[in-house]
Amino acid sequence: MIDRVAYLAMHTSPLLQPGVGDAGGMNVYVNELACTMADRGIDSVVFTRRTGPDQPTSVQVREGYRVVHVDAGPPRPLPIADLVPHVAEFGEAVVGAIRGGGFDIVHSHYWLSGWAGVLVKEAHGLPLANSFHTLGRVKDAGRRRDESPSSSVRLRAEDGVIALSDCVIASTPYEFDDLIDHYRASPERLCVSEPGIDHTLFTPGARDEARRVIGTGDEPLVLAVGRIQAHKGLDVAINMLPHLPDEVAVGSGPTNLIVVGGPSGTDGSLEIQRLRQQARSTGVADRVTFVPPQPHDQLVHYYRAADLLVLPSRSESFGLVAAEAQASGLPVVASRVGGLPYVIGSSVSGLLVNDHNPESFAAASTAILDHPEFRSKLSKGAIEYAKRFSWPATAKRLIDLYDGIAGR
């Protein structure tokens, strides 16, 4: 039985607010997993890069779970591309920090941390598990034309991490297949363990009360949640608004769109400018509202207030917001890409769209917004479907995995 795990999250800390900068679903994953492991008596230490000179070296999040900031490059936020020269420094700092610490296994997250994880594995002989969360070649297959492709450094690093990890953890069976199809990974060194969601927080609630909390009226409301980047497909969500009926059954007046999230990546600020301009040029600027990233205890009000979550991503390894929305009783219309067909039950908890045509998303959204009985059926199905994703179940699978590879 393993007693202590070193988690590596070089490029973003689990202490950051999801939706800000490079913080997203991975931050939620690492934080919730470490909390759940600590509840099970497994000491969890997350190593992340120091991004401010005043950050304490160690933060005790709760009993059995702490976050350690290590020096690797200048102590300020850096774009992911600028972190590459500092991977070795990060890995060496972790090697020094865990020496003699009684760790049983290293679990790295994302390709940068995976690269550092290989250094830790080789230095201490510890077994290495890696979760990529996103894969460069898979993202490249669905990129918008104006997006830059993944760097050759990233693609080579992913190949190396896959080859040298004791196990690569896929979030869904679809990612399992992607690792084989795009990276020729050995199936016997892959496993599937999907993320969970907090079912004590993401629960159904009164729509009117939630709307009072977030300050909206009775208009039909479509919600989009996530970091603002081109591959999230928010341009599709905005462009679908003119194709919706002027009136739908779930509310009064034209449908509005709320986007909860902040700009992410080197082109994030430019992307939000593009989206605002797009809303103006299509005549829907007064129906699109951008809301800063929200903590989970506030985000749940948006899920409860909305009539539909739209997720037109061009790539998505899992889609945590879809699972959270469903647990809150909110149906989802999403792209049929990546892990989304696994997270969303087609015609059970939402609808899947085969392309990124705004008219296709508008048609699927109208089928829900203008048919209350169908929406009610999907809402009930969403609550039930989301029960399969829980952090205790995720932790149990990973503990079995950790024990297996540590035993080898």
Short mmCIF file of C-alpha atoms in Angstrom, two decimals:
data_model
loop_
_atom_site.label_atom_id
_atom_site.label_comp_id
_atom_site.label_asym_id
_atom_site.label_seq_id
_atom_site.Cartn_x
_atom_site.Cartn_y
_atom_site.Cartn_z
CA MET A 1 0.00 0.00 0.00
CA ILE A 2 1.41 3.36 -0.98
CA ASP A 3 1.66 6.07 1.68
CA ARG A 4 3.02 9.16 -0.07
CA VAL A 5 2.64 10.62 -3.56
CA ALA A 6 4.58 13.43 -5.24
CA TYR A 7 2.36 15.25 -7.74
CA LEU A 8 4.07 17.48 -10.32
CA ALA A 9 2.20 20.45 -11.80
CA MET A 10 4.96 22.67 -13.10
CA HIS A 11 3.07 25.16 -15.26
CA THR A 12 0.10 25.91 -13.02
CA SER A 13 -0.68 25.62 -9.33
CA PRO A 14 -3.75 23.85 -7.94
CA LEU A 15 -4.16 26.89 -5.68
CA LEU A 16 -5.06 29.13 -8.64
CA GLN A 17 -8.60 30.04 -9.67
CA PRO A 18 -9.63 27.88 -12.67
CA GLY A 19 -10.34 29.94 -15.78
CA VAL A 20 -7.51 32.40 -15.11
CA GLY A 21 -4.45 32.26 -17.37
CA ASP A 22 -3.33 28.64 -17.77
CA ALA A 23 -5.46 27.45 -14.85
CA GLY A 24 -8.29 25.16 -15.92
CA GLY A 25 -9.65 21.69 -15.45
CA MET A 26 -6.22 20.32 -14.60
CA ASN A 27 -6.03 22.60 -11.56
CA VAL A 28 -9.37 21.28 -10.33
CA TYR A 29 -8.22 17.71 -11.00
CA VAL A 30 -4.95 18.00 -9.07
CA ASN A 31 -6.50 19.86 -6.14
CA GLU A 32 -9.52 17.56 -5.76
CA LEU A 33 -7.41 14.43 -6.20
CA ALA A 34 -4.90 15.53 -3.56
CA CYS A 35 -7.74 16.37 -1.15
CA THR A 36 -9.38 12.99 -1.71
CA MET A 37 -6.10 11.12 -1.31
CA ALA A 38 -5.42 12.99 1.93
CA ASP A 39 -8.87 11.95 3.19
CA ARG A 40 -7.82 8.36 2.56
CA GLY A 41 -4.66 8.75 4.62
CA ILE A 42 -2.25 9.13 1.69
CA ASP A 43 0.15 12.03 2.10
CA SER A 44 -0.02 14.19 -1.05
CA VAL A 45 2.55 16.84 -1.95
CA VAL A 46 2.06 18.92 -5.11
CA PHE A 47 5.21 20.51 -6.53
CA THR A 48 4.63 23.57 -8.71
CA ARG A 49 6.78 26.42 -10.00
CA ARG A 50 7.19 29.59 -7.96
CA THR A 51 5.52 32.45 -9.86
CA GLY A 52 5.93 35.23 -7.29
CA PRO A 53 8.84 36.26 -5.06
CA ASP A 54 6.64 36.33 -1.97
CA GLN A 55 5.10 32.88 -2.39
CA PRO A 56 5.82 30.68 0.63
CA THR A 57 7.88 27.58 -0.02
CA SER A 58 5.18 25.34 1.45
CA VAL A 59 1.41 25.81 1.80
CA GLN A 60 -0.50 23.36 4.00
CA VAL A 61 -3.85 23.11 2.23
CA ARG A 62 -5.24 20.60 4.69
CA GLU A 63 -3.96 17.73 6.79
CA GLY A 64 -2.12 15.35 4.48
CA TYR A 65 -2.01 17.76 1.52
CA ARG A 66 0.43 20.57 0.86
CA VAL A 67 1.68 22.55 -2.11
CA VAL A 68 5.41 23.22 -2.48
CA HIS A 69 6.70 26.08 -4.66
CA VAL A 70 10.10 25.39 -6.19
CA ASP A 71 12.38 27.78 -8.04
CA ALA A 72 12.65 27.24 -11.77
CA GLY A 73 13.25 30.33 -13.86
CA PRO A 74 12.23 33.85 -12.85
CA PRO A 75 9.58 34.02 -10.09
CA ARG A 76 6.81 35.41 -12.27
CA PRO A 77 4.11 33.96 -14.54
CA LEU A 78 5.52 32.82 -17.88
CA PRO A 79 3.84 31.59 -21.08
CA ILE A 80 4.04 27.83 -21.46
CA ALA A 81 6.45 28.14 -24.39
CA ASP A 82 8.87 30.11 -22.20
CA LEU A 83 8.92 27.37 -19.54
CA VAL A 84 10.76 24.86 -21.72
CA PRO A 85 14.27 26.07 -20.78
CA HIS A 86 13.37 25.71 -17.08
CA VAL A 87 12.06 22.13 -17.09
CA ALA A 88 15.42 20.65 -16.07
CA GLU A 89 15.76 23.18 -13.25
CA PHE A 90 12.27 22.32 -12.02
CA GLY A 91 12.99 18.60 -12.20
CA GLU A 92 16.29 18.98 -10.34
CA ALA A 93 14.61 21.07 -7.64
CA VAL A 94 12.00 18.35 -7.12
CA VAL A 95 14.73 15.69 -7.06
CA GLY A 96 16.37 17.57 -4.21
CA ALA A 97 13.12 18.28 -2.38
CA ILE A 98 11.94 14.67 -2.25
CA ARG A 99 15.31 13.09 -1.41
CA GLY A 100 14.80 10.95 1.67
CA GLY A 101 11.14 11.97 1.86
CA GLY A 102 9.68 8.49 1.71
CA PHE A 103 7.72 8.98 -1.51
CA ASP A 104 6.32 5.86 -3.16
CA ILE A 105 5.38 7.23 -6.57
CA VAL A 106 5.47 10.30 -8.80
CA HIS A 107 2.34 11.37 -10.69
CA SER A 108 3.04 14.16 -13.20
CA HIS A 109 0.47 16.29 -15.00
CA TYR A 110 0.85 17.74 -18.53
CA TRP A 111 3.79 17.25 -20.83
CA LEU A 112 6.11 19.74 -19.10
CA SER A 113 5.68 18.05 -15.73
CA GLY A 114 5.95 14.65 -17.42
CA TRP A 115 9.33 15.65 -18.79
CA ALA A 116 10.42 16.72 -15.29
CA GLY A 117 8.89 13.52 -13.89
CA VAL A 118 11.21 11.43 -16.04
CA LEU A 119 14.18 13.22 -14.41
CA VAL A 120 12.78 12.48 -10.94
CA LYS A 121 12.14 8.85 -11.84
CA GLU A 122 15.67 8.38 -13.13
CA ALA A 123 17.23 10.12 -10.13
CA HIS A 124 15.33 8.24 -7.41
CA GLY A 125 14.13 5.08 -9.13
CA LEU A 126 10.51 5.92 -8.33
CA PRO A 127 7.68 4.67 -10.53
CA LEU A 128 6.15 7.38 -12.74
CA ALA A 129 2.52 7.83 -13.74
CA ASN A 130 1.62 10.66 -16.10
CA SER A 131 -1.63 12.36 -17.06
CA PHE A 132 -1.36 14.60 -20.13
CA HIS A 133 -4.76 16.33 -19.88
CA THR A 134 -4.24 17.55 -23.46
CA LEU A 135 -2.23 16.01 -26.30
CA GLY A 136 -0.44 18.14 -28.88
CA ARG A 137 -1.14 15.99 -31.93
CA VAL A 138 -4.82 15.67 -31.00
CA LYS A 139 -5.17 19.43 -30.56
CA ASP A 140 -3.44 19.99 -33.89
CA ALA A 141 -5.99 17.79 -35.66
CA GLY A 142 -8.83 20.15 -34.68
CA ARG A 143 -7.14 23.55 -34.59
CA ARG A 144 -8.75 26.65 -36.03
CA ARG A 145 -6.88 27.87 -39.09
CA ASP A 146 -5.33 30.85 -37.33
CA GLU A 147 -4.00 28.83 -34.37
CA SER A 148 -0.32 27.94 -34.16
CA PRO A 149 0.48 24.21 -34.18
CA SER A 150 2.15 22.44 -31.28
CA SER A 151 5.91 22.93 -31.12
CA SER A 152 8.21 20.13 -32.16
CA VAL A 153 9.66 20.30 -28.63
CA ARG A 154 6.26 19.47 -27.15
CA LEU A 155 5.63 16.61 -29.55
CA ARG A 156 9.05 15.06 -28.93
CA ALA A 157 8.62 15.48 -25.18
CA GLU A 158 5.23 13.75 -25.28
CA ASP A 159 6.77 10.84 -27.17
CA GLY A 160 9.54 10.56 -24.58
CA VAL A 161 7.23 10.78 -21.57
CA ILE A 162 4.97 8.08 -23.02
CA ALA A 163 7.96 5.82 -23.62
CA LEU A 164 9.50 6.31 -20.17
CA SER A 165 6.43 6.41 -17.90
CA ASP A 166 5.42 3.28 -16.03
CA CYS A 167 1.84 4.18 -16.83
CA VAL A 168 0.10 6.88 -18.87
CA ILE A 169 -3.34 7.70 -17.50
CA ALA A 170 -6.03 8.55 -20.04
CA SER A 171 -9.14 10.44 -18.92
CA THR A 172 -11.46 8.46 -21.20
CA PRO A 173 -11.34 5.46 -23.54
CA TYR A 174 -11.21 7.99 -26.39
CA GLU A 175 -7.94 9.42 -25.07
CA PHE A 176 -6.68 5.85 -24.65
CA ASP A 177 -7.29 5.34 -28.38
CA ASP A 178 -5.68 8.70 -29.23
CA LEU A 179 -2.50 7.67 -27.41
CA ILE A 180 -2.33 4.54 -29.53
CA ASP A 181 -3.38 6.12 -32.82
CA HIS A 182 -1.32 9.34 -32.62
CA TYR A 183 1.62 8.22 -30.47
CA ARG A 184 1.87 4.45 -30.98
CA ALA A 185 1.75 3.99 -27.21
CA SER A 186 1.88 0.43 -25.88
CA PRO A 187 -1.63 -0.51 -24.68
CA GLU A 188 -0.29 -2.49 -21.73
CA ARG A 189 1.23 0.71 -20.30
CA LEU A 190 -1.99 2.72 -20.58
CA CYS A 191 -4.96 2.89 -18.23
CA VAL A 192 -8.20 4.86 -18.05
CA SER A 193 -9.22 6.85 -14.99
CA GLU A 194 -11.68 9.68 -15.53
CA PRO A 195 -11.78 12.77 -13.28
CA GLY A 196 -14.54 13.23 -10.75
CA ILE A 197 -16.78 16.09 -9.65
CA ASP A 198 -17.85 17.38 -6.26
CA HIS A 199 -21.41 16.12 -5.83
CA THR A 200 -21.82 17.99 -2.55
CA LEU A 201 -21.44 21.27 -4.46
CA PHE A 202 -22.71 20.66 -7.97
CA THR A 203 -26.37 19.88 -7.32
CA PRO A 204 -29.64 21.05 -8.89
CA GLY A 205 -31.19 24.22 -7.49
CA ALA A 206 -33.97 26.71 -8.06
CA ARG A 207 -33.57 28.52 -11.38
CA ASP A 208 -35.23 31.76 -10.19
CA GLU A 209 -33.09 31.99 -7.07
CA ALA A 210 -29.91 31.35 -9.07
CA ARG A 211 -30.89 34.07 -11.54
CA ARG A 212 -31.43 36.47 -8.68
CA VAL A 213 -27.92 35.68 -7.42
CA ILE A 214 -26.23 36.25 -10.79
CA GLY A 215 -28.45 39.20 -11.72
CA THR A 216 -30.35 38.06 -14.80
CA GLY A 217 -34.02 38.13 -15.75
CA ASP A 218 -36.29 35.62 -17.44
CA GLU A 219 -34.57 35.63 -20.85
CA PRO A 220 -33.52 32.27 -22.34
CA LEU A 221 -29.95 31.78 -21.19
CA VAL A 222 -27.14 29.78 -22.77
CA LEU A 223 -23.95 29.37 -20.76
CA ALA A 224 -20.34 28.77 -21.81
CA VAL A 225 -17.65 28.10 -19.18
CA GLY A 226 -13.92 27.84 -19.69
CA ARG A 227 -10.72 29.59 -20.56
CA ILE A 228 -10.98 31.95 -23.52
CA GLN A 229 -8.84 30.40 -26.24
CA ALA A 230 -9.47 29.59 -29.88
CA HIS A 231 -9.78 25.82 -29.34
CA LYS A 232 -12.71 26.32 -26.94
CA GLY A 233 -14.87 27.35 -29.91
CA LEU A 234 -16.54 30.37 -28.33
CA ASP A 235 -16.71 31.96 -31.78
CA VAL A 236 -19.14 29.18 -32.72
CA ALA A 237 -21.27 29.92 -29.64
CA ILE A 238 -21.54 33.61 -30.56
CA ASN A 239 -22.18 32.93 -34.24
CA MET A 240 -25.05 30.57 -33.40
CA LEU A 241 -27.09 33.28 -31.65
CA PRO A 242 -28.46 34.89 -34.86
CA HIS A 243 -29.63 31.44 -36.00
CA LEU A 244 -31.79 30.86 -32.92
CA PRO A 245 -35.51 31.72 -33.03
CA ASP A 246 -36.48 35.17 -31.77
CA GLU A 247 -38.56 33.48 -29.08
CA VAL A 248 -38.15 30.05 -27.48
CA ALA A 249 -40.29 28.28 -24.93
CA VAL A 250 -37.97 28.41 -21.90
CA GLY A 251 -38.06 32.20 -21.43
CA SER A 252 -39.14 35.54 -22.81
CA GLY A 253 -37.26 37.50 -25.46
CA PRO A 254 -34.18 36.56 -27.49
CA THR A 255 -31.63 34.09 -26.14
CA ASN A 256 -28.62 35.52 -24.29
CA LEU A 257 -25.15 34.03 -23.91
CA ILE A 258 -23.02 34.29 -20.76
CA VAL A 259 -19.33 33.37 -21.06
CA VAL A 260 -17.66 32.63 -17.71
CA GLY A 261 -13.88 32.57 -18.04
CA GLY A 262 -10.77 34.62 -18.64
CA PRO A 263 -8.24 34.91 -21.47
CA SER A 264 -5.66 32.13 -21.54
CA GLY A 265 -2.41 31.57 -23.39
CA THR A 266 -0.36 33.98 -25.45
CA ASP A 267 -3.34 34.78 -27.72
CA GLY A 268 -6.02 34.87 -25.02
CA SER A 269 -6.36 38.66 -24.85
CA LEU A 270 -6.48 38.87 -28.64
CA GLU A 271 -9.13 36.13 -28.72
CA ILE A 272 -11.47 37.97 -26.37
CA GLN A 273 -11.09 41.08 -28.53
CA ARG A 274 -11.99 38.98 -31.59
CA LEU A 275 -15.04 37.58 -29.82
CA ARG A 276 -16.29 41.04 -28.77
CA GLN A 277 -15.81 42.32 -32.32
CA GLN A 278 -17.57 39.25 -33.68
CA ALA A 279 -20.55 39.86 -31.39
CA ARG A 280 -20.75 43.46 -32.62
CA SER A 281 -20.45 42.55 -36.29
CA THR A 282 -23.19 39.90 -36.04
CA GLY A 283 -25.51 42.24 -34.16
CA VAL A 284 -25.64 40.27 -30.88
CA ALA A 285 -23.29 42.32 -28.69
CA ASP A 286 -26.16 43.25 -26.37
CA ARG A 287 -26.92 39.56 -25.87
CA VAL A 288 -23.37 38.40 -24.97
CA THR A 289 -21.95 38.93 -21.48
CA PHE A 290 -18.40 38.09 -20.43
CA VAL A 291 -18.06 37.23 -16.74
CA PRO A 292 -14.69 36.76 -15.00
CA PRO A 293 -13.79 33.24 -13.76
CA GLN A 294 -15.85 32.22 -10.75
CA PRO A 295 -14.98 30.07 -7.72
CA HIS A 296 -16.92 26.82 -7.69
CA ASP A 297 -19.34 27.91 -4.98
CA GLN A 298 -20.39 30.78 -7.27
CA LEU A 299 -20.11 28.92 -10.58
CA VAL A 300 -22.84 26.51 -9.51
CA HIS A 301 -25.33 29.43 -9.52
CA TYR A 302 -24.58 29.97 -13.23
CA TYR A 303 -25.20 26.29 -13.97
CA ARG A 304 -28.51 26.43 -12.11
CA ALA A 305 -29.58 29.71 -13.73
CA ALA A 306 -28.89 28.69 -17.33
CA ASP A 307 -31.18 26.78 -19.67
CA LEU A 308 -28.34 25.13 -21.57
CA LEU A 309 -24.55 24.73 -21.50
CA VAL A 310 -22.88 25.02 -24.89
CA LEU A 311 -19.42 23.48 -25.36
CA PRO A 312 -18.27 23.86 -28.99
CA SER A 313 -14.65 22.88 -28.28
CA ARG A 314 -12.34 21.92 -31.13
CA SER A 315 -10.51 19.55 -28.78
CA GLU A 316 -11.31 18.39 -25.26
CA SER A 317 -9.67 15.49 -23.47
CA PHE A 318 -12.51 15.24 -20.93
CA GLY A 319 -14.66 18.34 -20.46
CA LEU A 320 -15.00 18.79 -16.70
CA VAL A 321 -17.47 21.67 -17.01
CA ALA A 322 -19.85 19.38 -18.90
CA ALA A 323 -19.84 16.94 -15.99
CA GLU A 324 -20.31 19.75 -13.46
CA ALA A 325 -23.18 21.25 -15.44
CA GLN A 326 -24.95 17.91 -15.76
CA ALA A 327 -24.66 17.26 -12.02
CA SER A 328 -26.36 20.65 -11.56
CA GLY A 329 -29.21 19.55 -13.83
CA LEU A 330 -28.12 21.51 -16.90
CA PRO A 331 -28.32 19.84 -20.34
CA VAL A 332 -25.31 20.23 -22.65
CA VAL A 333 -24.86 20.81 -26.38
CA ALA A 334 -21.27 19.97 -27.29
CA SER A 335 -18.93 19.06 -30.12
CA ARG A 336 -18.45 15.38 -30.79
CA VAL A 337 -14.71 15.60 -30.14
CA GLY A 338 -12.22 14.07 -27.72
CA GLY A 339 -13.73 12.80 -24.50
CA LEU A 340 -17.01 14.72 -24.76
CA PRO A 341 -18.98 11.73 -26.16
CA TYR A 342 -17.90 9.87 -23.02
CA VAL A 343 -18.85 12.66 -20.61
CA ILE A 344 -22.20 13.50 -22.25
CA GLY A 345 -24.94 10.96 -22.86
CA SER A 346 -26.25 11.68 -26.35
CA SER A 347 -30.04 12.30 -26.10
CA VAL A 348 -29.75 11.31 -22.42
CA SER A 349 -28.06 14.35 -20.85
CA GLY A 350 -27.52 16.52 -23.92
CA LEU A 351 -26.84 16.56 -27.64
CA LEU A 352 -23.60 16.12 -29.59
CA VAL A 353 -22.88 18.05 -32.79
CA ASN A 354 -20.74 16.54 -35.53
CA ASP A 355 -19.23 19.80 -36.84
CA HIS A 356 -18.46 23.36 -35.77
CA ASN A 357 -21.09 24.98 -37.96
CA PRO A 358 -22.99 27.63 -35.93
CA GLU A 359 -26.24 26.60 -37.64
CA SER A 360 -25.76 23.02 -36.45
CA PHE A 361 -25.27 24.22 -32.87
CA ALA A 362 -28.28 26.50 -33.20
CA ALA A 363 -30.46 23.61 -34.40
CA ALA A 364 -29.38 21.38 -31.49
CA SER A 365 -29.84 24.21 -28.99
CA THR A 366 -33.30 25.06 -30.36
CA ALA A 367 -34.37 21.44 -29.98
CA ILE A 368 -33.76 21.87 -26.23
CA LEU A 369 -34.68 25.51 -25.65
CA ASP A 370 -37.96 25.37 -27.55
CA HIS A 371 -39.18 21.99 -26.23
CA PRO A 372 -39.59 22.12 -22.42
CA GLU A 373 -40.54 18.46 -22.07
CA PHE A 374 -37.41 17.36 -23.92
CA ARG A 375 -35.31 19.76 -21.86
CA SER A 376 -36.84 18.41 -18.65
CA LYS A 377 -36.04 14.85 -19.76
CA LEU A 378 -32.43 15.80 -20.49
CA SER A 379 -32.12 17.67 -17.20
CA LYS A 380 -33.17 14.59 -15.23
CA GLY A 381 -30.91 12.43 -17.38
CA ALA A 382 -27.99 14.81 -16.81
CA ILE A 383 -28.25 14.50 -13.03
CA GLU A 384 -28.29 10.72 -13.24
CA TYR A 385 -25.55 10.51 -15.90
CA ALA A 386 -23.16 12.69 -13.88
CA LYS A 387 -23.27 10.29 -10.92
CA ARG A 388 -20.66 8.11 -12.64
CA PHE A 389 -18.00 10.80 -12.11
CA SER A 390 -16.85 11.09 -8.48
CA TRP A 391 -13.54 11.85 -6.79
CA PRO A 392 -13.76 8.89 -4.37
CA ALA A 393 -14.13 6.54 -7.35
CA THR A 394 -11.25 8.26 -9.16
CA ALA A 395 -9.04 8.00 -6.09
CA LYS A 396 -9.86 4.31 -5.64
CA ARG A 397 -8.87 3.52 -9.23
CA LEU A 398 -5.64 5.50 -8.92
CA ILE A 399 -4.69 3.89 -5.61
CA ASP A 400 -5.06 0.49 -7.26
CA LEU A 401 -2.93 1.75 -10.15
CA TYR A 402 -0.28 3.23 -7.87
CA ASP A 403 -0.07 0.00 -5.86
CA GLY A 404 0.28 -1.99 -9.09
CA ILE A 405 3.12 -0.02 -10.63
CA ALA A 406 4.87 0.49 -7.28
CA GLY A 407 4.71 -3.28 -6.78
CA ARG A 408 6.35 -3.86 -10.14
#
